[in-house]
mmCIF file of C-alpha atoms in Angstrom:
data_model
loop_
_atom_site.group_PDB
_atom_site.id
_atom_site.type_symbol
_atom_site.label_atom_id
_atom_site.label_comp_id
_atom_site.label_asym_id
_atom_site.label_seq_id
_atom_site.Cartn_x
_atom_site.Cartn_y
_atom_site.Cartn_z
ATOM 1 C CA MET A 200 41.146 -3.183 -6.716
ATOM 2 C CA ALA A 201 39.570 -4.269 -3.178
ATOM 3 C CA LEU A 202 39.791 -0.692 -1.756
ATOM 4 C CA LEU A 203 38.554 1.336 -5.332
ATOM 5 C CA LEU A 204 35.391 -1.148 -4.989
ATOM 6 C CA LEU A 205 34.854 -0.254 -1.093
ATOM 7 C CA LEU A 206 34.960 3.114 -1.837
ATOM 8 C CA HIS A 207 32.729 2.851 -4.949
ATOM 9 C CA LEU A 208 30.161 1.327 -2.249
ATOM 10 C CA PHE A 209 30.907 3.622 0.450
ATOM 11 C CA LEU A 210 30.060 6.187 -2.118
ATOM 12 C CA PHE A 211 26.332 4.887 -3.581
ATOM 13 C CA LEU A 212 25.451 4.148 0.230
ATOM 14 C CA ARG A 213 25.903 7.682 0.981
ATOM 15 C CA LEU A 214 24.179 8.745 -2.025
ATOM 16 C CA VAL A 215 21.280 6.349 -1.633
ATOM 17 C CA THR A 216 20.477 7.255 1.906
ATOM 18 C CA SER A 217 21.957 10.501 2.038
ATOM 19 C CA ALA A 218 18.154 12.474 1.417
ATOM 20 C CA ALA A 219 16.701 10.366 4.717
ATOM 21 C CA ALA A 220 20.160 10.711 6.717
ATOM 22 C CA ASP A 221 20.117 13.877 6.541
ATOM 23 C CA SER A 222 15.737 14.143 7.103
ATOM 24 C CA PHE A 223 14.589 15.274 10.394
ATOM 25 C CA PRO A 224 11.598 13.573 11.961
ATOM 26 C CA ALA A 225 8.324 12.712 9.940
ATOM 27 C CA THR A 226 5.450 15.447 11.569
ATOM 28 C CA ALA A 227 2.462 14.233 9.255
ATOM 29 C CA ILE A 228 1.348 11.129 7.278
ATOM 30 C CA PHE A 229 -1.278 11.978 4.461
ATOM 31 C CA VAL A 230 -2.144 8.796 2.615
ATOM 32 C CA LEU A 231 -3.831 8.257 -0.825
ATOM 33 C CA GLY A 232 -4.947 4.499 -2.063
ATOM 34 C CA ASP A 233 -8.135 2.810 -2.481
ATOM 35 C CA SER A 234 -9.714 0.339 0.322
ATOM 36 C CA THR A 235 -6.077 -1.125 1.646
ATOM 37 C CA ALA A 236 -5.758 2.646 2.336
ATOM 38 C CA SER A 237 -9.009 3.913 4.095
ATOM 39 C CA CYS A 238 -11.922 2.659 5.160
ATOM 40 C CA ALA A 239 -13.709 5.488 2.904
ATOM 41 C CA ALA A 240 -12.863 3.916 -0.466
ATOM 42 C CA THR A 241 -15.498 2.594 -2.655
ATOM 43 C CA THR A 242 -15.835 -0.811 -1.229
ATOM 44 C CA LEU A 243 -16.287 -3.613 -4.227
ATOM 45 C CA SER A 244 -19.682 -4.432 -5.112
ATOM 46 C CA LEU A 245 -18.869 -8.467 -5.110
ATOM 47 C CA ASN A 246 -18.198 -8.079 -1.433
ATOM 48 C CA LEU A 247 -22.529 -8.050 -1.858
ATOM 49 C CA THR A 248 -22.640 -5.566 0.558
ATOM 50 C CA PRO A 249 -25.596 -3.457 1.671
ATOM 51 C CA PRO A 250 -24.275 0.142 1.436
ATOM 52 C CA SER A 251 -26.304 1.247 3.889
ATOM 53 C CA SER A 252 -25.046 -0.912 6.730
ATOM 54 C CA PHE A 253 -21.109 -2.955 7.455
ATOM 55 C CA SER A 254 -20.367 -0.822 4.276
ATOM 56 C CA SER A 255 -17.126 -0.564 5.678
ATOM 57 C CA PRO A 256 -13.835 -2.703 4.263
ATOM 58 C CA CYS A 257 -12.680 -1.860 7.864
ATOM 59 C CA LEU A 258 -15.652 -3.908 9.722
ATOM 60 C CA PHE A 259 -13.835 -5.738 12.350
ATOM 61 C CA HIS A 260 -16.209 -8.083 14.495
ATOM 62 C CA SER A 261 -14.845 -6.292 18.136
ATOM 63 C CA GLY A 262 -14.132 -2.940 16.674
ATOM 64 C CA ARG A 263 -12.645 -0.880 13.692
ATOM 65 C CA ARG A 264 -10.120 -2.781 11.611
ATOM 66 C CA ARG A 265 -6.817 -0.583 11.428
ATOM 67 C CA LEU A 266 -5.171 -0.954 7.813
ATOM 68 C CA LEU A 267 -1.307 -0.831 6.798
ATOM 69 C CA PRO A 268 -1.432 3.100 6.811
ATOM 70 C CA ASP A 269 -2.504 3.509 10.338
ATOM 71 C CA ILE A 270 -0.109 1.158 11.853
ATOM 72 C CA LEU A 271 2.424 3.015 9.820
ATOM 73 C CA ALA A 272 1.628 5.951 11.208
ATOM 74 C CA ALA A 273 2.037 5.139 15.380
ATOM 75 C CA LYS A 274 5.033 3.669 14.239
ATOM 76 C CA MET A 275 5.756 7.672 13.070
ATOM 77 C CA GLU A 276 3.991 8.388 16.566
ATOM 78 C CA LEU A 277 1.312 10.418 14.518
ATOM 79 C CA SER A 278 -2.280 10.106 14.638
ATOM 80 C CA PRO A 279 -4.110 7.993 12.003
ATOM 81 C CA PRO A 280 -4.441 10.569 9.680
ATOM 82 C CA PRO A 281 -8.381 11.869 9.554
ATOM 83 C CA LEU A 282 -10.397 11.152 6.511
ATOM 84 C CA ILE A 283 -10.810 14.338 4.635
ATOM 85 C CA SER A 284 -14.330 14.388 4.336
ATOM 86 C CA THR A 285 -14.172 14.759 7.947
ATOM 87 C CA LEU A 286 -12.000 18.060 8.310
ATOM 88 C CA ASN A 287 -13.374 21.845 8.755
ATOM 89 C CA GLY A 288 -11.039 22.940 6.116
ATOM 90 C CA SER A 289 -8.271 24.709 8.380
ATOM 91 C CA ALA A 290 -4.921 24.530 8.388
ATOM 92 C CA ALA A 291 -4.875 23.462 11.779
ATOM 93 C CA ALA A 292 -7.045 20.039 11.117
ATOM 94 C CA ALA A 293 -4.762 19.138 8.255
ATOM 95 C CA ALA A 294 -1.463 19.551 10.285
ATOM 96 C CA MET A 295 -0.940 16.233 11.329
ATOM 97 C CA GLY A 296 -2.404 14.891 8.054
ATOM 98 C CA VAL A 297 -4.799 13.978 5.738
ATOM 99 C CA ASN A 298 -6.367 10.385 4.229
ATOM 100 C CA PHE A 299 -7.232 11.136 0.981
ATOM 101 C CA GLY A 300 -8.582 7.602 0.397
ATOM 102 C CA GLY A 301 -11.826 7.029 -1.481
ATOM 103 C CA GLU A 302 -12.711 9.959 -2.259
ATOM 104 C CA GLU A 303 -13.136 9.369 -6.316
ATOM 105 C CA GLY A 304 -15.372 12.029 -7.182
ATOM 106 C CA GLU A 305 -18.025 11.035 -9.700
ATOM 107 C CA SER A 306 -15.945 8.892 -11.239
ATOM 108 C CA GLY A 307 -17.269 5.733 -8.630
ATOM 109 C CA GLY A 308 -15.869 2.853 -8.324
ATOM 110 C CA ALA A 309 -15.623 2.751 -12.149
ATOM 111 C CA GLY A 310 -12.956 5.397 -12.170
ATOM 112 C CA VAL A 311 -10.278 2.658 -10.901
ATOM 113 C CA PHE A 312 -9.948 1.904 -14.021
ATOM 114 C CA ARG A 313 -10.282 4.945 -15.864
ATOM 115 C CA MET A 314 -7.810 6.263 -13.453
ATOM 116 C CA GLY A 315 -10.044 9.086 -12.226
ATOM 117 C CA ALA A 316 -9.489 8.326 -8.601
ATOM 118 C CA VAL A 317 -5.709 9.365 -8.254
ATOM 119 C CA GLY A 318 -6.263 12.067 -9.963
ATOM 120 C CA GLN A 319 -9.183 13.482 -7.726
ATOM 121 C CA GLN A 320 -6.984 12.763 -4.563
ATOM 122 C CA LEU A 321 -3.655 14.164 -5.856
ATOM 123 C CA ARG A 322 -5.820 17.323 -6.727
ATOM 124 C CA LEU A 323 -7.117 17.342 -3.123
ATOM 125 C CA ALA A 324 -3.677 16.967 -1.652
ATOM 126 C CA ALA A 325 -2.228 19.757 -3.784
ATOM 127 C CA GLU A 326 -5.040 22.143 -2.470
ATOM 128 C CA THR A 327 -4.283 20.705 0.877
ATOM 129 C CA LEU A 328 -0.495 21.463 1.087
ATOM 130 C CA GLN A 329 -1.501 24.606 -1.163
ATOM 131 C CA LEU A 330 -3.626 25.782 1.888
ATOM 132 C CA LEU A 331 -0.659 24.816 4.711
ATOM 133 C CA ARG A 332 1.693 27.190 2.560
ATOM 134 C CA LEU A 333 -0.843 29.827 2.910
ATOM 135 C CA GLU A 334 -1.560 29.676 6.549
ATOM 136 C CA ALA A 335 1.714 29.233 7.908
ATOM 137 C CA ALA A 336 3.035 32.071 9.883
ATOM 138 C CA THR A 337 6.271 32.610 8.298
ATOM 139 C CA PRO A 338 7.700 30.833 4.765
ATOM 140 C CA GLY A 339 9.843 28.899 7.159
ATOM 141 C CA GLU A 340 7.266 27.092 8.957
ATOM 142 C CA ALA A 341 5.368 26.609 5.946
ATOM 143 C CA SER A 342 8.347 24.857 4.052
ATOM 144 C CA ALA A 343 8.743 22.370 7.197
ATOM 145 C CA ALA A 344 5.043 21.474 6.780
ATOM 146 C CA VAL A 345 5.642 20.424 3.550
ATOM 147 C CA ALA A 346 9.399 18.842 4.634
ATOM 148 C CA GLY A 347 7.725 16.934 7.208
ATOM 149 C CA ALA A 348 5.232 15.279 5.283
ATOM 150 C CA VAL A 349 5.319 11.632 4.322
ATOM 151 C CA PHE A 350 3.348 10.265 1.784
ATOM 152 C CA VAL A 351 2.004 7.003 1.582
ATOM 153 C CA VAL A 352 0.264 6.124 -1.882
ATOM 154 C CA SER A 353 -1.391 2.547 -2.265
ATOM 155 C CA PHE A 354 -3.509 2.111 -5.527
ATOM 156 C CA GLY A 355 -3.873 -0.934 -7.131
ATOM 157 C CA ALA A 356 -5.679 -3.710 -5.273
ATOM 158 C CA ASP A 357 -9.436 -2.462 -6.074
ATOM 159 C CA ALA A 358 -8.559 -2.160 -9.698
ATOM 160 C CA TYR A 359 -7.038 -5.480 -9.725
ATOM 161 C CA ALA A 360 -9.790 -7.548 -7.853
ATOM 162 C CA ARG A 361 -12.187 -6.161 -10.510
ATOM 163 C CA LEU A 362 -9.768 -7.110 -12.954
ATOM 164 C CA LEU A 363 -9.744 -11.063 -11.824
ATOM 165 C CA ALA A 364 -13.333 -11.054 -11.545
ATOM 166 C CA ARG A 365 -16.080 -13.437 -13.174
ATOM 167 C CA GLY A 366 -18.443 -11.164 -15.223
ATOM 168 C CA SER A 367 -19.642 -7.864 -16.263
ATOM 169 C CA GLU A 368 -17.137 -5.795 -13.895
ATOM 170 C CA ALA A 369 -14.258 -7.496 -15.656
ATOM 171 C CA ASP A 370 -15.983 -7.704 -19.058
ATOM 172 C CA ALA A 371 -16.714 -3.767 -19.201
ATOM 173 C CA SER A 372 -12.865 -2.942 -17.831
ATOM 174 C CA ALA A 373 -10.339 -5.350 -19.253
ATOM 175 C CA PRO A 374 -11.029 -5.766 -23.072
ATOM 176 C CA LYS A 375 -10.236 -1.945 -23.525
ATOM 177 C CA HIS A 376 -6.471 -2.548 -22.740
ATOM 178 C CA GLY A 377 -5.616 -6.031 -21.915
ATOM 179 C CA ARG A 378 -5.219 -7.229 -18.322
ATOM 180 C CA ARG A 379 -1.153 -7.257 -19.201
ATOM 181 C CA GLY A 380 -1.741 -3.465 -20.624
ATOM 182 C CA PHE A 381 -3.488 -2.118 -17.943
ATOM 183 C CA ALA A 382 -0.174 -2.783 -15.203
ATOM 184 C CA ARG A 383 1.008 -0.643 -17.987
ATOM 185 C CA LEU A 384 -1.168 2.412 -17.078
ATOM 186 C CA LEU A 385 -1.811 1.873 -13.562
ATOM 187 C CA ALA A 386 2.201 1.792 -12.967
ATOM 188 C CA GLY A 387 2.496 4.787 -15.038
ATOM 189 C CA ARG A 388 -0.485 7.050 -13.540
ATOM 190 C CA VAL A 389 1.105 6.058 -9.845
ATOM 191 C CA ALA A 390 4.902 7.255 -10.882
ATOM 192 C CA ARG A 391 3.287 9.749 -12.203
ATOM 193 C CA ALA A 392 1.467 10.802 -8.885
ATOM 194 C CA VAL A 393 4.580 10.452 -7.250
ATOM 195 C CA GLN A 394 6.216 12.771 -10.025
ATOM 196 C CA GLU A 395 3.433 15.475 -8.798
ATOM 197 C CA LEU A 396 3.636 14.775 -5.381
ATOM 198 C CA TYR A 397 7.564 16.183 -6.081
ATOM 199 C CA GLU A 398 6.726 19.262 -8.165
ATOM 200 C CA ALA A 399 4.121 20.496 -4.982
ATOM 201 C CA ASP A 400 7.918 20.197 -3.163
ATOM 202 C CA VAL A 401 7.173 16.474 -1.213
ATOM 203 C CA ARG A 402 10.257 14.750 -0.884
ATOM 204 C CA ARG A 403 8.887 11.856 1.735
ATOM 205 C CA VAL A 404 6.548 9.233 -0.338
ATOM 206 C CA ALA A 405 6.114 5.516 0.170
ATOM 207 C CA VAL A 406 4.222 3.072 -2.709
ATOM 208 C CA LEU A 407 2.803 0.319 -1.290
ATOM 209 C CA GLY A 408 2.435 -2.777 -3.851
ATOM 210 C CA VAL A 409 -0.624 -5.137 -4.394
ATOM 211 C CA PRO A 410 -0.686 -8.480 -2.559
ATOM 212 C CA PRO A 411 -0.756 -11.722 -4.355
ATOM 213 C CA LEU A 412 -4.819 -11.399 -4.659
ATOM 214 C CA GLY A 413 -4.577 -14.483 -6.529
ATOM 215 C CA CYS A 414 -4.590 -16.775 -3.276
ATOM 216 C CA ALA A 415 -7.278 -14.162 -2.040
ATOM 217 C CA PRO A 416 -10.072 -16.431 -0.907
ATOM 218 C CA ARG A 417 -13.218 -14.823 -3.403
ATOM 219 C CA VAL A 418 -10.260 -15.125 -6.582
ATOM 220 C CA MET A 419 -9.787 -18.802 -5.357
ATOM 221 C CA TRP A 420 -13.636 -19.402 -5.582
ATOM 222 C CA ASP A 421 -13.455 -17.537 -9.210
ATOM 223 C CA GLY A 422 -10.449 -20.049 -9.771
ATOM 224 C CA LEU A 423 -11.498 -23.451 -8.760
ATOM 225 C CA HIS A 424 -11.074 -25.260 -11.766
ATOM 226 C CA LEU A 425 -7.613 -23.514 -11.585
ATOM 227 C CA VAL A 426 -6.431 -24.538 -8.584
ATOM 228 C CA ASP A 427 -4.591 -27.328 -7.509
ATOM 229 C CA GLY A 428 -5.342 -28.657 -4.075
ATOM 230 C CA ARG A 429 -5.338 -25.512 -2.055
ATOM 231 C CA GLY A 430 -2.425 -23.352 -4.266
ATOM 232 C CA CYS A 431 -3.065 -20.041 -5.226
ATOM 233 C CA VAL A 432 -4.525 -18.841 -9.011
ATOM 234 C CA GLU A 433 -1.142 -18.639 -10.332
ATOM 235 C CA GLU A 434 -2.092 -16.757 -13.463
ATOM 236 C CA ALA A 435 -3.794 -14.178 -11.440
ATOM 237 C CA ASN A 436 -0.481 -13.701 -9.469
ATOM 238 C CA GLU A 437 1.014 -13.328 -12.217
ATOM 239 C CA LEU A 438 -0.413 -10.833 -13.397
ATOM 240 C CA VAL A 439 -0.437 -9.087 -9.612
ATOM 241 C CA GLN A 440 3.388 -9.742 -9.999
ATOM 242 C CA GLY A 441 4.081 -8.278 -13.429
ATOM 243 C CA TYR A 442 2.420 -5.124 -12.028
ATOM 244 C CA ASN A 443 4.294 -4.505 -8.690
ATOM 245 C CA ALA A 444 7.610 -4.944 -11.028
ATOM 246 C CA ARG A 445 6.290 -2.058 -13.539
ATOM 247 C CA VAL A 446 5.740 -0.158 -10.439
ATOM 248 C CA GLU A 447 9.394 -0.514 -9.033
ATOM 249 C CA ALA A 448 11.332 -0.385 -12.330
ATOM 250 C CA GLN A 449 9.665 3.184 -12.478
ATOM 251 C CA LEU A 450 10.194 4.167 -9.317
ATOM 252 C CA ASP A 451 13.560 3.297 -9.888
ATOM 253 C CA ALA A 452 13.491 5.338 -13.181
ATOM 254 C CA LEU A 453 12.064 8.500 -12.132
ATOM 255 C CA ARG A 454 14.488 8.743 -8.631
ATOM 256 C CA PRO A 455 17.337 10.299 -10.434
ATOM 257 C CA GLU A 456 15.134 12.737 -12.068
ATOM 258 C CA LEU A 457 13.727 13.824 -8.549
ATOM 259 C CA PRO A 458 17.293 15.230 -6.387
ATOM 260 C CA GLY A 459 16.213 15.181 -2.954
ATOM 261 C CA ALA A 460 13.625 12.847 -2.749
ATOM 262 C CA ASP A 461 13.252 9.175 -1.151
ATOM 263 C CA ILE A 462 11.039 7.579 -2.623
ATOM 264 C CA VAL A 463 10.491 3.281 -0.998
ATOM 265 C CA PHE A 464 8.723 0.449 -2.643
ATOM 266 C CA CYS A 465 7.004 -1.520 0.212
ATOM 267 C CA ASP A 466 6.582 -4.728 -1.262
ATOM 268 C CA VAL A 467 3.351 -5.927 0.015
ATOM 269 C CA TYR A 468 2.902 -8.961 -2.785
ATOM 270 C CA LYS A 469 6.479 -10.892 -0.873
ATOM 271 C CA GLY A 470 5.891 -10.128 2.553
ATOM 272 C CA VAL A 471 1.647 -11.409 2.147
ATOM 273 C CA MET A 472 3.282 -14.880 0.463
ATOM 274 C CA GLU A 473 5.968 -15.346 2.689
ATOM 275 C CA MET A 474 2.811 -16.043 5.316
ATOM 276 C CA ILE A 475 1.459 -17.651 3.251
ATOM 277 C CA THR A 476 3.820 -19.901 2.301
ATOM 278 C CA ASN A 477 5.007 -20.053 6.234
ATOM 279 C CA PRO A 478 2.090 -19.465 8.211
ATOM 280 C CA ALA A 479 2.589 -21.758 11.309
ATOM 281 C CA ALA A 480 5.558 -19.191 11.450
ATOM 282 C CA TYR A 481 3.927 -16.498 12.031
ATOM 283 C CA GLY A 482 0.797 -17.360 13.963
ATOM 284 C CA PHE A 483 -1.410 -18.345 11.229
ATOM 285 C CA GLU A 484 -3.715 -21.320 11.792
ATOM 286 C CA GLU A 485 -5.572 -20.419 8.680
ATOM 287 C CA ALA A 486 -4.333 -19.059 4.921
ATOM 288 C CA ARG A 487 -6.817 -19.198 2.726
ATOM 289 C CA ASP A 488 -10.230 -19.233 3.997
ATOM 290 C CA ALA A 489 -11.438 -15.740 4.926
ATOM 291 C CA CYS A 490 -12.022 -14.976 7.893
ATOM 292 C CA CYS A 491 -15.186 -13.363 7.669
ATOM 293 C CA GLY A 492 -17.336 -14.515 4.549
ATOM 294 C CA LEU A 493 -19.096 -17.736 3.247
ATOM 295 C CA GLY A 494 -18.947 -20.771 0.822
ATOM 296 C CA PRO A 495 -15.668 -22.312 -0.218
ATOM 297 C CA PHE A 496 -12.715 -20.573 0.948
ATOM 298 C CA GLY A 497 -15.395 -17.782 2.046
ATOM 299 C CA GLY A 498 -15.267 -16.429 -0.916
ATOM 300 C CA THR A 499 -18.831 -16.518 -2.529
ATOM 301 C CA ILE A 500 -20.065 -13.739 -0.541
ATOM 302 C CA GLY A 501 -18.551 -11.507 1.687
ATOM 303 C CA CYS A 502 -18.779 -9.845 5.295
ATOM 304 C CA LEU A 503 -22.549 -8.608 5.497
ATOM 305 C CA THR A 504 -22.853 -8.514 9.390
ATOM 306 C CA ARG A 505 -20.566 -8.637 12.375
ATOM 307 C CA GLU A 506 -21.913 -11.992 13.823
ATOM 308 C CA MET A 507 -20.343 -13.877 10.356
ATOM 309 C CA ALA A 508 -16.601 -12.679 10.998
ATOM 310 C CA CYS A 509 -14.722 -15.877 13.159
ATOM 311 C CA PRO A 510 -13.983 -16.132 16.652
ATOM 312 C CA THR A 511 -9.920 -15.752 16.018
ATOM 313 C CA PRO A 512 -9.012 -13.289 13.175
ATOM 314 C CA GLN A 513 -5.791 -12.780 14.290
ATOM 315 C CA GLY A 514 -5.427 -16.476 13.627
ATOM 316 C CA HIS A 515 -5.949 -15.669 9.759
ATOM 317 C CA VAL A 516 -4.340 -14.335 7.068
ATOM 318 C CA TRP A 517 -7.441 -13.014 5.035
ATOM 319 C CA TRP A 518 -9.773 -10.944 6.372
ATOM 320 C CA ASP A 519 -12.923 -10.859 3.726
ATOM 321 C CA LEU A 520 -13.251 -11.776 0.224
ATOM 322 C CA TYR A 521 -9.816 -9.555 -1.029
ATOM 323 C CA SER A 522 -8.680 -8.139 2.239
ATOM 324 C CA VAL A 523 -6.157 -9.370 4.832
ATOM 325 C CA THR A 524 -7.116 -8.728 8.563
ATOM 326 C CA GLU A 525 -4.815 -5.998 10.967
ATOM 327 C CA THR A 526 -2.875 -9.155 11.591
ATOM 328 C CA VAL A 527 -1.248 -9.478 8.621
ATOM 329 C CA ASN A 528 -0.998 -5.586 8.240
ATOM 330 C CA THR A 529 0.580 -5.175 11.303
ATOM 331 C CA LEU A 530 3.436 -7.600 10.251
ATOM 332 C CA LEU A 531 3.688 -5.807 7.154
ATOM 333 C CA ALA A 532 3.987 -2.489 8.993
ATOM 334 C CA ASP A 533 6.803 -3.960 11.036
ATOM 335 C CA TRP A 534 8.386 -5.603 8.070
ATOM 336 C CA ALA A 535 8.601 -2.239 6.396
ATOM 337 C CA TRP A 536 9.901 -0.624 8.977
ATOM 338 C CA SER A 537 12.959 -1.497 9.775
ATOM 339 C CA VAL A 538 15.644 -4.157 8.690
ATOM 340 C CA PRO A 539 15.227 -7.765 10.331
ATOM 341 C CA PRO A 540 17.441 -9.070 12.414
ATOM 342 C CA SER A 541 19.114 -11.528 10.497
ATOM 343 C CA PRO A 542 20.774 -11.576 7.251
ATOM 344 C CA ASP A 543 19.112 -14.583 5.743
ATOM 345 C CA SER A 544 15.399 -13.113 6.978
ATOM 346 C CA ASN A 545 12.456 -13.271 4.257
ATOM 347 C CA THR A 546 10.850 -10.245 5.571
ATOM 348 C CA SER A 547 12.221 -6.946 4.350
ATOM 349 C CA VAL A 548 9.816 -5.153 1.826
ATOM 350 C CA SER A 549 10.828 -1.770 1.954
ATOM 351 C CA ARG A 550 13.631 -0.649 -0.701
ATOM 352 C CA PRO A 551 16.266 1.040 -1.019
ATOM 353 C CA ILE A 552 15.484 2.022 2.444
ATOM 354 C CA THR A 553 13.324 1.193 5.448
ATOM 355 C CA LEU A 554 10.402 3.371 6.232
ATOM 356 C CA GLN A 555 11.985 4.372 9.420
ATOM 357 C CA GLN A 556 14.579 5.673 7.858
ATOM 358 C CA LEU A 557 11.811 7.564 5.461
ATOM 359 C CA ALA A 558 10.556 9.058 8.584
ATOM 360 C CA GLY A 559 13.606 10.537 9.579
ATOM 361 C CA GLN A 560 13.960 7.387 13.453
ATOM 362 C CA ALA A 561 16.958 5.832 11.719
ATOM 363 C CA ASP A 562 20.046 6.951 11.029
ATOM 364 C CA ALA A 563 21.531 5.542 7.868
ATOM 365 C CA PRO A 564 23.168 2.099 7.590
ATOM 366 C CA PRO A 565 26.945 3.137 8.580
ATOM 367 C CA PRO A 566 29.906 2.964 6.052
ATOM 368 C CA PRO A 567 31.584 -0.180 5.074
ATOM 369 C CA VAL A 568 34.864 -0.558 7.335
ATOM 370 C CA MET A 569 37.254 0.361 5.371
ATOM 371 C CA VAL A 570 40.635 -2.093 5.346
#
């Protein structure tokens, strides 16, 4: 009986890791998402940031703050993917990857609620992949270009920041579907995006979850009457967790329908909560207050100028009203990239394989020893 169980486990591991084990190293990284993925994404009006100056979510007191996809690109030994708006429309310019984030068409910020941003970015991605095929020298080169692409999909954080806000922004959108009904709609749209990428011959996709926005400075300030001491707004975190769980469940259900594909879910919520719960273990001095902001928790007014930033952003979990610091993004990238050295570690955030395996830069886990 024990031998039979080990055999079943071996076959399961082979099934789970076969596509990643056989893939070659990634040659390009493509990004779709909101302000968690792109410096060009619409800055939330709640940041109260003048559009003419310092409107980028990547504002940093000593340079530009790298986002999680940029750090993952470096781990894949690739350059950060340029924004599509900066390219010249040639396949050569797009061959190493493109960041489609922030391209919301005419829908503007409200498109996050109408799912317009997802559809617009998917159309741009499909057109870019088609361009790579058309301008390839041979059919084999065209296939290799698409096969070497890793897509990072990161939607939901901006939408939930609006949904959790007090005032007209949240009121204008939440009643239509309800706060919990919105999770079903957005998770379904993200799952369909993965399916549409598969139909465009994409075989490697990483979907990033939403961080614990119930602990974000703006939500903490909004929910001061709900916060016990310096704890997080649990109702907000429960909504985010519900969305993340729906996304992961839909990806799990989708995998058997997408043969040859590797679809990874990155549990950003788990990673950031680990840092908030045990800040000193990861070098953080402040797990609640924003580095750049004013008022309680730095959550009343967002980052207006570089001079507002704290002198030690590396010691903070939160950069501004809703965004984490580059230090947090770096840790998340490390935890998503490889298996933690200790089996008891709480820092493994990628399922069912690591992003290193997804990128074709790591062997699959060895099969169990048959005894």
